[in-house]
Structures are given as structure tokens and as C-alpha cells.
């Protein structure tokens, strides 16, 4: 989702340029460059040990880099700029003996909010994420999910211009994970640049505008999720139809290569009415609409789907290609 330019006015773009970081002899980041523009949600993906946390810690100024730099709107990142940043670390933790409201106020003030601003913003967030009855309760009495929500609120209460989230959905049940996804999208729509790491591939497509795939300290795939999926598509469609297989194949004629056909397991289903799904690949020079018109004369078409690879499939493909090449 591209936020409009008015909302982006005053937004911050985060860039890293040529980051290198070694732990002893091990190079955890090997020349990583990337950018997150205002209003965009960029997913940092990669297998365990790829270097995601190292990258995030360098961006947050917790770790120093051996080479390369972190830039905000083209200028080197300073400690002052951290006031405009929200950060949800992977290791979660709230001060257990503090009350929930007290804790949230502490984080809000840390980010430069006045008491009045903080109370107003926090009341709104608490209501929206349904933790409003918890203001005066002790942190130690919160369930894990509630504590996660409070921590998320602490990271975003000051409406950060750059938001860094390390595994933001871990620990949430599906319903609350969806709420958090909605809130991340809302922040991006208001112009926040969001960088998040996740290994939850099933959510990447719904959540991220762009992805960066890190493997062994290097970026091996980067781009808009939709464009990456489109470029990994090899012309396959899944066509679900009712009717005879022979008639379907005849209807295709020379237009397509017919792949697997899924038939219902239950033989008691009427052989001519049961739905089947065939994979077809159009031959060059043939149009889908003409092909479907030919097939529709022979069988009833129920559904046609373009079979683009999922982000998970692209991820596995890119990591295994890279690993094979580096082993060779
Ligand atoms: P990810 O977050 O993608 O799982 P990390 O950035 O945590 O990856 O780690 C990248 C690599 O660097 C891993 O091989 C890890 O073992 C190593 N590493 C991370 N932190 C340290 C450290 N403090 N000392 C030594 N090696 C480390």
C-alpha cells in the first residue's frame, strides 16, 4: 500500500548501505544495503542465523558495524533521531513490578511525549487493543498475549516515523495477530516506514509491501512481494471444471500443455459431474480467453486461478539455490 504524498510529508526514509559485521571470524553481515521508504512495510526474512537480528541491532545503534552506514533521509543516523523510532525487540520484557499504565507512560515519556499527550494517546491505544481495563493492574498479572499487546503499544505510542519490529506476531493467537497486523498497516498508511523481521511466511504476503530475503549475511532476493510472485510465475493456471476429462483435453486443443488433473477420491461421485482441477500451461501465442472459450464449449468451467508461487515457495527456492551455489 502506497501512502499518499501528503501523509508522507515529514516522513523518514531508512537506508542501510554496505553493512558488514563479523563475530570473530564469522561474517554475519556481508555488505547489506536496503531502504525502507515512508509508508512502506518491508519484511526482513531469512532462515535462523541469516543475520536479521544483527541487522536490526545495528540499525537501532545497539551494535556497531565493521563497515557501512545507517542513513535517515540520506544523512547519517544519530542518537537524536532515535526519538522518531519505535522498536519492538525480539526479547520481550516489561518491568514486572510496575503497573501497566505506569509502564506505558514511562515509554511514552522516554520518546519525548508530555504527560498529557501520553495519557491521551495511550487511552486510545488501550481501548483499540482492548487492554483498557488493565491500566492500574500489575504487569505480572497480565497474560502473555496481553503483555505482548502492551509492549507493542509501548513501541508505537509516540507515532514513530520509523518502526522496527523484530518478530512482531510471535506469541499472538490468530485473532490478536490480525489486530496487530491491522495496526501496523494503519501506522504505515499514516506515513511510518516499517521494517519487520518475521519467519511467519503465511503472513508475509498479507502484511508486507516489499520483502528482503537475507541468507548467510547477504540479500538474495528483494522487491515488491507482488512483483516477485509475478516474476516467479511460469504461465500455469489451475482450471476447475465439471465434465469429462477427454472433452476438456479436446477443448484445450493445441493451446496448452495439460499437467496434473486432480479428481475427487470418492468414486461414488457421478463421473461426469464431479469437479476436477487441471493444471494447464498456455503455449506461446495463445490467449487465455480464447483457450477458455474452447474449453467452455466442452465442459462447465467452475474456477480459473493463476498459479503464482507463494512467498514461501520463492523463499525456499532462493535459499536452496544460494546454498547449492555456495557449497559448489
Ligand atoms: P537471525 O536473527 O537471522 O537468526 P543473527 O543476526 O542472530 O541471525 O545471527 C547471525 C549469525 O551470527 C549466526 O550465525 C549467529 O550464530 C551469529 N551471532 C549472532 N550474535 C553473535 C554473537 N554475539 N557472537 C557470536 N556470534 C553471533
Short mmCIF file of C-alpha atoms in Angstrom, two decimals, residues 235 252-258 280-288 291:
data_model
loop_
_atom_site.label_atom_id
_atom_site.label_comp_id
_atom_site.label_asym_id
_atom_site.label_seq_id
_atom_site.Cartn_x
_atom_site.Cartn_y
_atom_site.Cartn_z
CA UNK A 235 2.31 -19.40 -17.14
CA UNK A 252 -7.77 -27.22 -24.98
CA UNK A 253 -6.59 -28.30 -28.41
CA UNK A 254 -3.05 -27.17 -29.15
CA UNK A 255 -3.30 -24.08 -26.92
CA UNK A 256 -1.85 -25.55 -23.75
CA UNK A 257 0.19 -28.24 -22.12
CA UNK A 258 -2.05 -30.27 -19.82
CA UNK A 280 -2.50 -26.09 -17.73
CA UNK A 281 0.33 -24.03 -19.17
CA UNK A 282 -0.50 -21.86 -22.17
CA UNK A 283 1.72 -22.31 -25.20
CA UNK A 284 3.19 -19.10 -26.55
CA UNK A 285 0.93 -17.25 -28.97
CA UNK A 286 -2.29 -18.49 -27.32
CA UNK A 287 -4.54 -16.31 -25.19
CA UNK A 288 -6.26 -17.48 -22.01
CA UNK A 291 -8.48 -21.16 -24.68
#
